[in-house]
mmCIF file of C-alpha atoms and ligand atoms in Angstrom:
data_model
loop_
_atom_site.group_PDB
_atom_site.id
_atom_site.type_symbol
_atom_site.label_atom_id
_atom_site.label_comp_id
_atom_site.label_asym_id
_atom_site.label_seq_id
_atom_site.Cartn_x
_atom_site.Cartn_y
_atom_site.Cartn_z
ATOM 1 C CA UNK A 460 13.557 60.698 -0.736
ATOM 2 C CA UNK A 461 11.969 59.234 2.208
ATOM 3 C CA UNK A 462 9.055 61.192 2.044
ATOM 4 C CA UNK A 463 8.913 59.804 -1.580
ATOM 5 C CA UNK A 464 9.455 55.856 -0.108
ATOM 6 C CA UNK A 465 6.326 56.343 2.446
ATOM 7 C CA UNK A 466 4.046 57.450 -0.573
ATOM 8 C CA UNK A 467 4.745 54.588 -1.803
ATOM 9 C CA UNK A 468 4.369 52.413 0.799
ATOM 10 C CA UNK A 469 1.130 54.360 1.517
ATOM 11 C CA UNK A 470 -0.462 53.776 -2.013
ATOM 12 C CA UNK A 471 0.625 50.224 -1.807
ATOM 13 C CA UNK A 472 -1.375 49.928 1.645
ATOM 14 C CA UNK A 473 -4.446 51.897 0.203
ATOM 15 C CA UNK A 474 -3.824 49.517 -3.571
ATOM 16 C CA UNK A 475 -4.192 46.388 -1.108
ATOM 17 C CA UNK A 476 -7.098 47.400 0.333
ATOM 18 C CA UNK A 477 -8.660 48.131 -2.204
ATOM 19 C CA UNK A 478 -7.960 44.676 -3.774
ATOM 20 C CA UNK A 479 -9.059 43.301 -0.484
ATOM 21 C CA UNK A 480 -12.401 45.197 -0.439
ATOM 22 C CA UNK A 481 -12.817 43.955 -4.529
ATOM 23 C CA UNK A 482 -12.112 40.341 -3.830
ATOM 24 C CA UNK A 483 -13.939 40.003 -0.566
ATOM 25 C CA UNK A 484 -16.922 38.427 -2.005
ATOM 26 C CA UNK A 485 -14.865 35.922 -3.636
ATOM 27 C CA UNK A 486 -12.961 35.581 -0.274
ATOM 28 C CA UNK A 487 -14.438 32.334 0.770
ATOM 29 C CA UNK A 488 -14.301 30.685 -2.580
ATOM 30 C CA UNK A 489 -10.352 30.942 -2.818
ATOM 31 C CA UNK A 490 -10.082 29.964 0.596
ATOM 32 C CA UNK A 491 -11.623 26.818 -0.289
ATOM 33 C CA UNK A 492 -9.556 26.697 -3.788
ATOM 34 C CA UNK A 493 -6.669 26.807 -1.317
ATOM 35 C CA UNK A 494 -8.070 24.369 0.988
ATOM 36 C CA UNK A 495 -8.696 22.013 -1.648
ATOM 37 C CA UNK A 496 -5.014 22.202 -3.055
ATOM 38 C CA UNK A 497 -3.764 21.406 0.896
ATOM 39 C CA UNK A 498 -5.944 18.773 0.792
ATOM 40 C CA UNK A 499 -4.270 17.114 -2.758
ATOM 41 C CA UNK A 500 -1.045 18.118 -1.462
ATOM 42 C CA UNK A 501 -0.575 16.817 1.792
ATOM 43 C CA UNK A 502 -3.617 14.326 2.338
ATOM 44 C CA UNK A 503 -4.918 16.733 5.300
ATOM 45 C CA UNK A 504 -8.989 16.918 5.434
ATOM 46 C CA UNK A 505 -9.822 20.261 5.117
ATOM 47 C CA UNK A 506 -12.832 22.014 6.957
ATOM 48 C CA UNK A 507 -15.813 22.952 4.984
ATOM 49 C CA UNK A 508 -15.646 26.241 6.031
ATOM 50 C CA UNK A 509 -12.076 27.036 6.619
ATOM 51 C CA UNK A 510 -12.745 31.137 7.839
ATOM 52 C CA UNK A 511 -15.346 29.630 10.170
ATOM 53 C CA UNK A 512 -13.700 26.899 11.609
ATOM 54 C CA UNK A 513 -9.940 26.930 11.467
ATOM 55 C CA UNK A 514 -7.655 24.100 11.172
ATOM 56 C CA UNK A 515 -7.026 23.088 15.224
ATOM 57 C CA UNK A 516 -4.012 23.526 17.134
ATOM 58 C CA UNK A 517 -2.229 20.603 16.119
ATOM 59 C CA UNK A 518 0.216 19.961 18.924
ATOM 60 C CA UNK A 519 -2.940 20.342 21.542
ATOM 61 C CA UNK A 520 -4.826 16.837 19.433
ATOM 62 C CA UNK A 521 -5.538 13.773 21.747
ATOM 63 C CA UNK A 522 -3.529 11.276 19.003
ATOM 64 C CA UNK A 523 -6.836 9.567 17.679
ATOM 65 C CA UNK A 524 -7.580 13.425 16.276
ATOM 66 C CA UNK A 525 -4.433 13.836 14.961
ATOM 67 C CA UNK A 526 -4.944 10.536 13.229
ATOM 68 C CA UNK A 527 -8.398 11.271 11.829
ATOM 69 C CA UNK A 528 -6.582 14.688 10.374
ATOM 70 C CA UNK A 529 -3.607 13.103 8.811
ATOM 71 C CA UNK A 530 -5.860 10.180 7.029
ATOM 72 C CA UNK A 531 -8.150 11.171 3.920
ATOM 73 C CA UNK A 532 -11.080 9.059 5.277
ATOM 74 C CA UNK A 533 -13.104 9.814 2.122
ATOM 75 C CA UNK A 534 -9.976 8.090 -0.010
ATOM 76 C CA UNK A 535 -11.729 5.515 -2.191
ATOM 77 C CA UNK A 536 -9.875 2.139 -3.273
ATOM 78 C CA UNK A 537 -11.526 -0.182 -6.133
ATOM 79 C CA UNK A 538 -10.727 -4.220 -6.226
ATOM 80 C CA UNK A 539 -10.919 -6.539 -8.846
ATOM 81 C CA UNK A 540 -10.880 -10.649 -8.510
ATOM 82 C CA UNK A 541 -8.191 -12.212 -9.847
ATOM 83 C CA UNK A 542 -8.149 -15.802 -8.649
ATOM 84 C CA UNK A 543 -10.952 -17.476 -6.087
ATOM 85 C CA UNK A 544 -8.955 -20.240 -4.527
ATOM 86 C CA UNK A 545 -6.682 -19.294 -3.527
ATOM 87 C CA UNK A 546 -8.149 -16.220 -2.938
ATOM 88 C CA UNK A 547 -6.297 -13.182 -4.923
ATOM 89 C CA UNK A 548 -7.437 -9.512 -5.071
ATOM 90 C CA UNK A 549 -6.324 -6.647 -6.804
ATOM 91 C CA UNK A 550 -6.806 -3.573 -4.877
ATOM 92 C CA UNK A 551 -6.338 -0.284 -7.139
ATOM 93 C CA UNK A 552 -5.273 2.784 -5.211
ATOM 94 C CA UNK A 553 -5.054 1.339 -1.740
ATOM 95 C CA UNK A 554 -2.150 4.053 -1.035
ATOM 96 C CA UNK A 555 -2.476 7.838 -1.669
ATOM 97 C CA UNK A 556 0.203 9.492 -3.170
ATOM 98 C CA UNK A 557 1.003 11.735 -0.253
ATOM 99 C CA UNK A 558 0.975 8.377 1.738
ATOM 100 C CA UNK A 559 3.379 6.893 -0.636
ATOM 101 C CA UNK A 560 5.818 9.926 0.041
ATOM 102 C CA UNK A 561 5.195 10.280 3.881
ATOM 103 C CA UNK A 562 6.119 6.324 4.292
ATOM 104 C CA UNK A 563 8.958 6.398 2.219
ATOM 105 C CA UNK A 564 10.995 9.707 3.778
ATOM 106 C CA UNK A 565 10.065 7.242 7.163
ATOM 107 C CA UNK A 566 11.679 4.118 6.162
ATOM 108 C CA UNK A 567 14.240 5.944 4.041
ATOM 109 C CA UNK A 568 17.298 6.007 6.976
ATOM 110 C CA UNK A 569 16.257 2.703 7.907
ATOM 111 C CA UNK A 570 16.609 0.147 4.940
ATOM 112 C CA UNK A 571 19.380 -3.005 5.371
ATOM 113 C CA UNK A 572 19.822 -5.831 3.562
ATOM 114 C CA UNK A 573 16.742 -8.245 3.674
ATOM 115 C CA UNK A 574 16.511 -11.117 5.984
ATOM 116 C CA UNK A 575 14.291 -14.464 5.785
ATOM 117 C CA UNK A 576 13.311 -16.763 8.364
ATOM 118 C CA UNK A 577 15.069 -20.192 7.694
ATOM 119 C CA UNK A 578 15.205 -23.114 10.492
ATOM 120 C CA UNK A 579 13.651 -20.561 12.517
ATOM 121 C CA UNK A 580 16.724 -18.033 12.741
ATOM 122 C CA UNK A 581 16.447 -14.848 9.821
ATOM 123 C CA UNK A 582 19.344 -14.772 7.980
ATOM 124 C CA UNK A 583 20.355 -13.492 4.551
ATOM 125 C CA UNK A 584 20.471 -15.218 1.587
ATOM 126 C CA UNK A 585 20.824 -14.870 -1.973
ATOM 127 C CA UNK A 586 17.082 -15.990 -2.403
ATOM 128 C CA UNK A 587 16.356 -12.801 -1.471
ATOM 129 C CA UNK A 588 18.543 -9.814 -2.508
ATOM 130 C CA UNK A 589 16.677 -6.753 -1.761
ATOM 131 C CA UNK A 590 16.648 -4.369 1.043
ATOM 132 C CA UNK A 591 13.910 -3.862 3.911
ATOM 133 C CA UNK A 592 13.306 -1.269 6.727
ATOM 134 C CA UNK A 593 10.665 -2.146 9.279
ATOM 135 C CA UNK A 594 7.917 0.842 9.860
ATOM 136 C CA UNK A 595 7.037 1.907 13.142
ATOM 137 C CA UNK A 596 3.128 1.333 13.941
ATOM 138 C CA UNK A 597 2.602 4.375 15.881
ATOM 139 C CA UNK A 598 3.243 6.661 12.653
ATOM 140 C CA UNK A 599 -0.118 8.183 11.096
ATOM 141 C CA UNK A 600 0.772 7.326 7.663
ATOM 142 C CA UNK A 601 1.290 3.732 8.492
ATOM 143 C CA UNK A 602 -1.743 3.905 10.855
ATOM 144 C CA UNK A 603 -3.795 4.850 8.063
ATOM 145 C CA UNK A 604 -2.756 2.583 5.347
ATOM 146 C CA UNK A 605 -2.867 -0.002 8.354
ATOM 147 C CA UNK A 606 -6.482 0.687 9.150
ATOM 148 C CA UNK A 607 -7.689 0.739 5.572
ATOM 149 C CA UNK A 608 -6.144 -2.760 5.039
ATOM 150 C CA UNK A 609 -7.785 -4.059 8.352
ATOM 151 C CA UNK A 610 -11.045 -2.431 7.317
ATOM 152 C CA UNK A 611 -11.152 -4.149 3.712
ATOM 153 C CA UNK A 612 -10.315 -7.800 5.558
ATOM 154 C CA UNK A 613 -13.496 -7.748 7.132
ATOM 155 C CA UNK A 614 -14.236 -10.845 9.626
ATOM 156 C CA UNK A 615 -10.785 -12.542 8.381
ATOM 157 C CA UNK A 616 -9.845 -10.998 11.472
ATOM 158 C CA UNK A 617 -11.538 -10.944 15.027
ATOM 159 C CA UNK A 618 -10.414 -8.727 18.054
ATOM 160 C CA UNK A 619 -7.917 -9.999 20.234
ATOM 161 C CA UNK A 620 -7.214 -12.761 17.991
ATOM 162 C CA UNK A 621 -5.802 -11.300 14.874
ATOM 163 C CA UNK A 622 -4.071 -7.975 13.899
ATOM 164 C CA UNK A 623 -2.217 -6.460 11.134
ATOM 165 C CA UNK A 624 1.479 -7.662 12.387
ATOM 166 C CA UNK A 625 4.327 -5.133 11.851
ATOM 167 C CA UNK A 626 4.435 -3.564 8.261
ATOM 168 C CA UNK A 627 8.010 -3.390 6.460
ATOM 169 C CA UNK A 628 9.250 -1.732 3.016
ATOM 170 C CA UNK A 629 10.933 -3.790 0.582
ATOM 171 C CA UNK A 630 13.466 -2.351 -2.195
ATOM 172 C CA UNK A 631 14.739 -3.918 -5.687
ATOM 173 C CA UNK A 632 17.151 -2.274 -7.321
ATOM 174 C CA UNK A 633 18.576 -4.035 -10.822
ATOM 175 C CA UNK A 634 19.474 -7.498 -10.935
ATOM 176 C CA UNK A 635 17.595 -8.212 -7.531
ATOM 177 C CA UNK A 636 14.480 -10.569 -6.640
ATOM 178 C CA UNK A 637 13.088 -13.017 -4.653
ATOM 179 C CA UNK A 638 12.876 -16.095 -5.639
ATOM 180 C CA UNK A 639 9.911 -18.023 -4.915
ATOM 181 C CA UNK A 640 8.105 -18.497 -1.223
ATOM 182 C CA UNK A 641 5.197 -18.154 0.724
ATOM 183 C CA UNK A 642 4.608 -15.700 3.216
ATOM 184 C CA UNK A 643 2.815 -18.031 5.704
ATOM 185 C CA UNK A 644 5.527 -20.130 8.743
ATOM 186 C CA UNK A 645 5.057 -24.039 8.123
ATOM 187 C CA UNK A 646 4.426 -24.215 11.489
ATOM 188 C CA UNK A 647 3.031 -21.150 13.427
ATOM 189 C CA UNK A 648 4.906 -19.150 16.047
ATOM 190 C CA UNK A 649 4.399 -18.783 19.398
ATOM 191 C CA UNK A 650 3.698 -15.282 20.774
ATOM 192 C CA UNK A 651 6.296 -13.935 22.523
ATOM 193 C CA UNK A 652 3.735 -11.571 24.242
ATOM 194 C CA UNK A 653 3.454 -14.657 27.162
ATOM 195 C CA UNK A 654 -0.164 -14.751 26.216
ATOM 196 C CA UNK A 655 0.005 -18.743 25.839
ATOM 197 C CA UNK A 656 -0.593 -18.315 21.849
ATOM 198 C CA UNK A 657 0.536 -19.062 18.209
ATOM 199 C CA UNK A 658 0.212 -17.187 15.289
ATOM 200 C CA UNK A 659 0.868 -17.486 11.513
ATOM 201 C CA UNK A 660 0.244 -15.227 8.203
ATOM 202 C CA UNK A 661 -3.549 -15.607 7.623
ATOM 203 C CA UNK A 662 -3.192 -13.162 4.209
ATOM 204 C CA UNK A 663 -0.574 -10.892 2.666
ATOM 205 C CA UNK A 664 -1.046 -7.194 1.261
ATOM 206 C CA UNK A 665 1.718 -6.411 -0.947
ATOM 207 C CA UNK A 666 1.251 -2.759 -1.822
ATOM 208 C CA UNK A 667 3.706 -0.435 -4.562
ATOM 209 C CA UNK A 668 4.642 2.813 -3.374
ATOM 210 C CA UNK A 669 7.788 2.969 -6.048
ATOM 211 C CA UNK A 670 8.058 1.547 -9.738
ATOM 212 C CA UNK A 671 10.134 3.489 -11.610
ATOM 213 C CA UNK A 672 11.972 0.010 -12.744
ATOM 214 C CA UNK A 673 11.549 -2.683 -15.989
ATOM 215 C CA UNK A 674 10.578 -6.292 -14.914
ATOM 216 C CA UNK A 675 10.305 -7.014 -11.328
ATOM 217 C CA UNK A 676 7.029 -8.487 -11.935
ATOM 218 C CA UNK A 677 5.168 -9.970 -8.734
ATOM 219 C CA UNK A 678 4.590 -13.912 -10.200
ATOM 220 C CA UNK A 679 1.859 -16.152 -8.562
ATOM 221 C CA UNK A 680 3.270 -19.450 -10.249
ATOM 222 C CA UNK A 681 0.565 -21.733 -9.530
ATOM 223 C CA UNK A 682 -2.184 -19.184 -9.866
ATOM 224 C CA UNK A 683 -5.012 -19.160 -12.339
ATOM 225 C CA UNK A 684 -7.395 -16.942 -13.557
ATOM 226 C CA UNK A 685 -10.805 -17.186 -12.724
ATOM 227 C CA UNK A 686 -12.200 -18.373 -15.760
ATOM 228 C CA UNK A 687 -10.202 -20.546 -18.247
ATOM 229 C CA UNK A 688 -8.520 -19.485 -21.632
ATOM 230 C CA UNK A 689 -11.762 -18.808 -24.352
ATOM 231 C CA UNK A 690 -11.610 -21.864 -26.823
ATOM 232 C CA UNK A 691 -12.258 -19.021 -29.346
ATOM 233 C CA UNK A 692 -8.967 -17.471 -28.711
ATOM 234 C CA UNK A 693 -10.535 -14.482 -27.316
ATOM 235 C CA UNK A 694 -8.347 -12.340 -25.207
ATOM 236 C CA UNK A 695 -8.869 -12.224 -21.051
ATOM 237 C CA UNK A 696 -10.350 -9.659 -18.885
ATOM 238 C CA UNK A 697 -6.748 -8.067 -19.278
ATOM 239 C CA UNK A 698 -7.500 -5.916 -15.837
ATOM 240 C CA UNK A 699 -7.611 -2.032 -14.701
ATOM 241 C CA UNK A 700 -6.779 -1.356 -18.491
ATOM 242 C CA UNK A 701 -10.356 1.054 -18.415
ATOM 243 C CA UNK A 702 -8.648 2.462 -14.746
ATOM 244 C CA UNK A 703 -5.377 3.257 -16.845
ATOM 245 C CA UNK A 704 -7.573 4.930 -20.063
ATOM 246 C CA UNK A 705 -9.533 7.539 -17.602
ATOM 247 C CA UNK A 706 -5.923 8.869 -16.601
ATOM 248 C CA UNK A 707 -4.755 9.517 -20.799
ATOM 249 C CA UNK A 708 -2.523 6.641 -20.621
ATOM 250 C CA UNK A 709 -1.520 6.038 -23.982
ATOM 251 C CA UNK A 710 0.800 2.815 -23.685
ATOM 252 C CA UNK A 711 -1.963 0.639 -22.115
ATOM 253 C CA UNK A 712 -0.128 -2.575 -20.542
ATOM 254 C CA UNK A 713 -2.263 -4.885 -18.863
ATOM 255 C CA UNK A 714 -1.827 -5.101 -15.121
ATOM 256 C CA UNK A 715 -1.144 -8.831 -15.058
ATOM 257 C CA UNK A 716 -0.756 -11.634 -17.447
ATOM 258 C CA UNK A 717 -0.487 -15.346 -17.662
ATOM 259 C CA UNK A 718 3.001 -15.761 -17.496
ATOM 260 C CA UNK A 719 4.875 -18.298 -19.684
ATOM 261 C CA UNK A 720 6.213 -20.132 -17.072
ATOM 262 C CA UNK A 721 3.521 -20.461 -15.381
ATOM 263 C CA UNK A 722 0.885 -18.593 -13.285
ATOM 264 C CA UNK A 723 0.026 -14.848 -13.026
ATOM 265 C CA UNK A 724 2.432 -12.449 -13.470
ATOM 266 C CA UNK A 725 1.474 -8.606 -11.629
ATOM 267 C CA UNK A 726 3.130 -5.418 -12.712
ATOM 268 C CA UNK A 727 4.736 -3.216 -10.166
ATOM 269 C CA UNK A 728 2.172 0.054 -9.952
ATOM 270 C CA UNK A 729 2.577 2.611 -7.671
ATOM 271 C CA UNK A 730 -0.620 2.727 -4.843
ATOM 272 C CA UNK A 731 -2.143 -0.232 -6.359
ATOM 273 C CA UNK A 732 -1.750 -3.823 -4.071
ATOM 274 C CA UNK A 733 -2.206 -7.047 -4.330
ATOM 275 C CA UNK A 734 -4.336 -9.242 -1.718
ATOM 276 C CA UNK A 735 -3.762 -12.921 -1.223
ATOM 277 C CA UNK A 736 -4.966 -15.156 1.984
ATOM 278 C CA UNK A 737 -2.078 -17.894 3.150
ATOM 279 C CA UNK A 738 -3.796 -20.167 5.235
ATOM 280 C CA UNK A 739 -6.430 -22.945 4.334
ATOM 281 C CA UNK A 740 -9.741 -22.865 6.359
ATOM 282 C CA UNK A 741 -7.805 -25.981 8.556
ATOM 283 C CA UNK A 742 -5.077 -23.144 9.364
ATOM 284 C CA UNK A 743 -2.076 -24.814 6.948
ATOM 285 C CA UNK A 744 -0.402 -23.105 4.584
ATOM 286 C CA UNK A 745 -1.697 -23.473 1.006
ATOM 287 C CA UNK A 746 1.293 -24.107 -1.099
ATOM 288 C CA UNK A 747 -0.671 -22.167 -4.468
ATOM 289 C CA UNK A 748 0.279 -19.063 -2.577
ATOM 290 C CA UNK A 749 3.724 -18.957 -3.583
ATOM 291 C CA UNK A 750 5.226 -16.188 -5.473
ATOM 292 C CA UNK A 751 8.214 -14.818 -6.351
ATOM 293 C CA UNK A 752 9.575 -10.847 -6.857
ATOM 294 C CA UNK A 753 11.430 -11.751 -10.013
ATOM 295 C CA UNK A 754 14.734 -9.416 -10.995
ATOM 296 C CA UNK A 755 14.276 -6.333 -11.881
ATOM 297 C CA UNK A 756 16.091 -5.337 -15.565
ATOM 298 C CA UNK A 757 16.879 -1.271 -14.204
ATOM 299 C CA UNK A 758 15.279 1.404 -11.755
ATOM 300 C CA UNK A 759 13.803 1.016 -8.590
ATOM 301 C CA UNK A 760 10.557 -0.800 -6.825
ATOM 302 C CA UNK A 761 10.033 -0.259 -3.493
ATOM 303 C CA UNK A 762 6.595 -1.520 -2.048
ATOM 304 C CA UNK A 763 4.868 -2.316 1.855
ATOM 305 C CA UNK A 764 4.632 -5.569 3.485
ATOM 306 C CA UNK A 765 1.777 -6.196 5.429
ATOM 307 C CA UNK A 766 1.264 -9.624 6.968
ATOM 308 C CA UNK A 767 -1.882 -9.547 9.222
ATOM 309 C CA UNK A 768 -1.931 -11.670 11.548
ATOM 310 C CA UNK A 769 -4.142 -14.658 13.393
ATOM 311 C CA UNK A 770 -3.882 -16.165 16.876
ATOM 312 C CA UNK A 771 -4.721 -19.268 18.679
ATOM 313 C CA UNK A 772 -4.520 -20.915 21.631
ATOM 314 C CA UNK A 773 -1.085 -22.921 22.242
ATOM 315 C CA UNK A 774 -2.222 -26.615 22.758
HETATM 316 C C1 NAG B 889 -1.171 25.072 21.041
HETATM 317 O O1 NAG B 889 -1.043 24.059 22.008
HETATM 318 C C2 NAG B 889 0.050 24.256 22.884
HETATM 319 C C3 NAG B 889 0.166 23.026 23.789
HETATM 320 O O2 NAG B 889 -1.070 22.644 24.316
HETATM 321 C C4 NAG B 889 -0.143 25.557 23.678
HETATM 322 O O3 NAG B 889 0.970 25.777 24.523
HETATM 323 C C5 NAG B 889 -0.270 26.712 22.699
HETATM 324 O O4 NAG B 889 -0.523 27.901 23.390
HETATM 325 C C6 NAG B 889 -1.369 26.436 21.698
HETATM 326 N N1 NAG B 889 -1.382 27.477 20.689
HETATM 327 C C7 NAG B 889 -2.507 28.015 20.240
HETATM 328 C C8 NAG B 889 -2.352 29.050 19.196
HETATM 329 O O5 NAG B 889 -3.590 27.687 20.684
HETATM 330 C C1 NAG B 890 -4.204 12.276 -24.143
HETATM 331 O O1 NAG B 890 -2.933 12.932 -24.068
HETATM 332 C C2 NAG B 890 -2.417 13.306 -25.327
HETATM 333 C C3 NAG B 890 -0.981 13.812 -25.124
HETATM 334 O O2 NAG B 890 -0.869 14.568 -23.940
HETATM 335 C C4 NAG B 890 -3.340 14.336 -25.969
HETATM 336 O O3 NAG B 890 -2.836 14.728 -27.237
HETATM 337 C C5 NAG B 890 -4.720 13.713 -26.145
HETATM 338 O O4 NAG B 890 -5.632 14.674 -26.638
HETATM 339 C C6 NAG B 890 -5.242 13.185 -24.790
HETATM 340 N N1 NAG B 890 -6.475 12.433 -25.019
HETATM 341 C C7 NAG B 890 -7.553 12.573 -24.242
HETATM 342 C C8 NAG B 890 -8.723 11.697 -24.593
HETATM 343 O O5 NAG B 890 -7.588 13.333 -23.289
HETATM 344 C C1 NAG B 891 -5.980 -28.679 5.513
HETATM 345 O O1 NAG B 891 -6.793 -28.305 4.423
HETATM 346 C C2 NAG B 891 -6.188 -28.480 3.146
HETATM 347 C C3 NAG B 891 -7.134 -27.911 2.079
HETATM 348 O O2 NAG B 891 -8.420 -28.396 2.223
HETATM 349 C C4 NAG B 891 -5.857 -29.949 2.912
HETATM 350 O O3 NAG B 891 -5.236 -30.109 1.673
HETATM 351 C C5 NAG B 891 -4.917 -30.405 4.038
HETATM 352 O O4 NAG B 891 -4.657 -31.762 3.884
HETATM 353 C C6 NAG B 891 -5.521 -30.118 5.391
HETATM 354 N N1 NAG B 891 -4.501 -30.417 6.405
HETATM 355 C C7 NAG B 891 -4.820 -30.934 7.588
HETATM 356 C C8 NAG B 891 -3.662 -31.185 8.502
HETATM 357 O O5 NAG B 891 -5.949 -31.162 7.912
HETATM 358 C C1 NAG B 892 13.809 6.180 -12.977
HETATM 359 O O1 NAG B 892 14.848 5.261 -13.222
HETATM 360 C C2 NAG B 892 15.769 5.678 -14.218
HETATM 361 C C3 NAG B 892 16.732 4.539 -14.493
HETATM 362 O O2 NAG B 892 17.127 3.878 -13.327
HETATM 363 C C4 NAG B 892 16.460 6.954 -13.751
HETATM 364 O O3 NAG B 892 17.365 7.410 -14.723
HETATM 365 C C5 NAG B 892 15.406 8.028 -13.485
HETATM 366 O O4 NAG B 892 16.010 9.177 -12.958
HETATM 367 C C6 NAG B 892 14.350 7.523 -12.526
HETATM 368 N N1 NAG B 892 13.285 8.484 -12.427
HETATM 369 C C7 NAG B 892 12.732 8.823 -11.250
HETATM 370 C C8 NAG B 892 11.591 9.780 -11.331
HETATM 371 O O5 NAG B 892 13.118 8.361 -10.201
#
């Protein structure tokens, strides 16, 4: 009986070898099938040549490698205008999906009830009735989604006097919102880094990682569209609908609409973001800014805060 097992165990050897010695030519090309599927699956860049040069030691990585492993630096976003002044941007696919899932199993332990800043304390209120969880900056997902948004704001921001402020999550379930406000302080704050400086909320990303819900639009109330309504009744530019038709959507919604009380009313989508800058060109708040995450009829939205920052001198 043993003697039997062995034979066995030796024609499986020689019947794997054999395979081996079949497939070797084609070797190299599943190795980069299976590359390619790491790459889709956890975001990692691959090598080109994965048998010639293989993946590093990971735990050996000065941190800026680990960082350039962990982004996708070839991940492509696409914008769209929505408004010109204020200034309002649609950014499509500004989050990966493995992104998306890294940042959420983050922040997952750490959401409370949300705050706001009122009289200068943060308290809740019911203005606001969804919960947050402040990200840590040194974590590569939020480093990369951090560096793509700093990277797309161009000269809004200038060494040592702006930066991309700490990023937080922000979770509706049914029945909550947030009713309207603006993300930038009426008056700016002073740094408590005793650099002798104030800040305030030059622009706001406000990115979907979950929206699995119905409602929770994001509404703009005093913001138009670029051009105004056709006197021939034609419809808008209705927005991303060609984006949604490449993926074999086949209930095409647009991704914002006027909305009838006003303004421009986003949908939640999942990676997509929405770009808006606070401040006037004089540094004060530009009241056309305000918005509000209205309540959400069922399911879940979850989406990133990120409220870059700019600096100046305390006078
Ligand atoms: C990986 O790096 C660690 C720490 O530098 C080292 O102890 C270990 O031997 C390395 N492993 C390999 C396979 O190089
Ligand atoms: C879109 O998806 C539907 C259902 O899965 C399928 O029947 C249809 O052929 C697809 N259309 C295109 C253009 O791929
Ligand atoms: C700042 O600029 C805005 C927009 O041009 C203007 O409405 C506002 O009055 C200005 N405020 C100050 C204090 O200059
Ligand atoms: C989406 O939300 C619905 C209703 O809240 C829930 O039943 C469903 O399981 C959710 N789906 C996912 C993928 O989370």
């Amino acid at each position: 009986m043993p003697g039997l097992g062995l034979t066995k165990a030796a024609g499986l050897v020689v019947a794997w070898t054999v395979l081996v010695a079949l497939s070797a030519p084609y070797l190299s090309e599943t190795f980069s099938q299976i590359s390619s599927l790491t790459f889709i699956i956890s975001g990692l860049p691959v090598p080109d040549h994965p048998l010639a040069k293989p993946l590093k030691n990971k735990t050996s990585m000065t941190e800026e490698h680990q960082q350039s492993c962990f982004c996708d630096l070839s991940h492509s976003y696409k914008t769209e205008l929505v408004s010109l002044d204020p200034l309002i941007i649609y950014i499509h696919s500004l989050i990966t999906p493995s992104e998306i899932t890294s940042l959420l199993s983050t922040a997952e332990p750490m959401f409370k009830p949300s705050v706001v800043t009122k009289h200068g304390r943060q308290q809740q209120t019911q203005d606001r009735t969804s919960s947050s969880a402040g990200l840590p900056r040194d974590d590569p997902a939020v480093k990369c989604v951090l560096n793509r948004a700093r990277g797309f704001m161009g000269t809004m921001l200038r060494d040592g006097w702006g930066e991309m402020g700490p990023p937080q999550l922000v979770r509706y379930r049914a029945g909550q919102r947030f009713n309207v406000h603006h993300d930038w302080f009426d008056r700016p704050l002073l740094a408590n880094d005793g650099s002798n400086r104030v800040w305030n909320r030059v622009a706001s990303v406000f990115a979907i990682l979950q929206d699995n819900c119905t409602k929770g639009e994001t509404q703009f109330p005093h913001a138009k569209p670029i051009i105004s309504p056709s006197p021939w009744n034609e419809p808008m530019w209705r927005g991303g609908l060609e984006d949604q038709k490449l993926k074999n959507v086949t209930d095409l919604k647009p991704l914002w609409r006027e909305h009838e009380d006003g303004g421009l009313a986003f949908r939640p989508v999942a990676g997509n973001a929405i770009f808006w800058v606070n401040l006037h060109a004089n540094g004060t708040g530009d009241e056309r800014t305000n918005y509000a995450g209205l309540p959400l009829e069922d399911g879940l939205k979850t989406a990133m805060n990120i409220w870059p920052r700019r600096y100046w001198p305390y006078e």
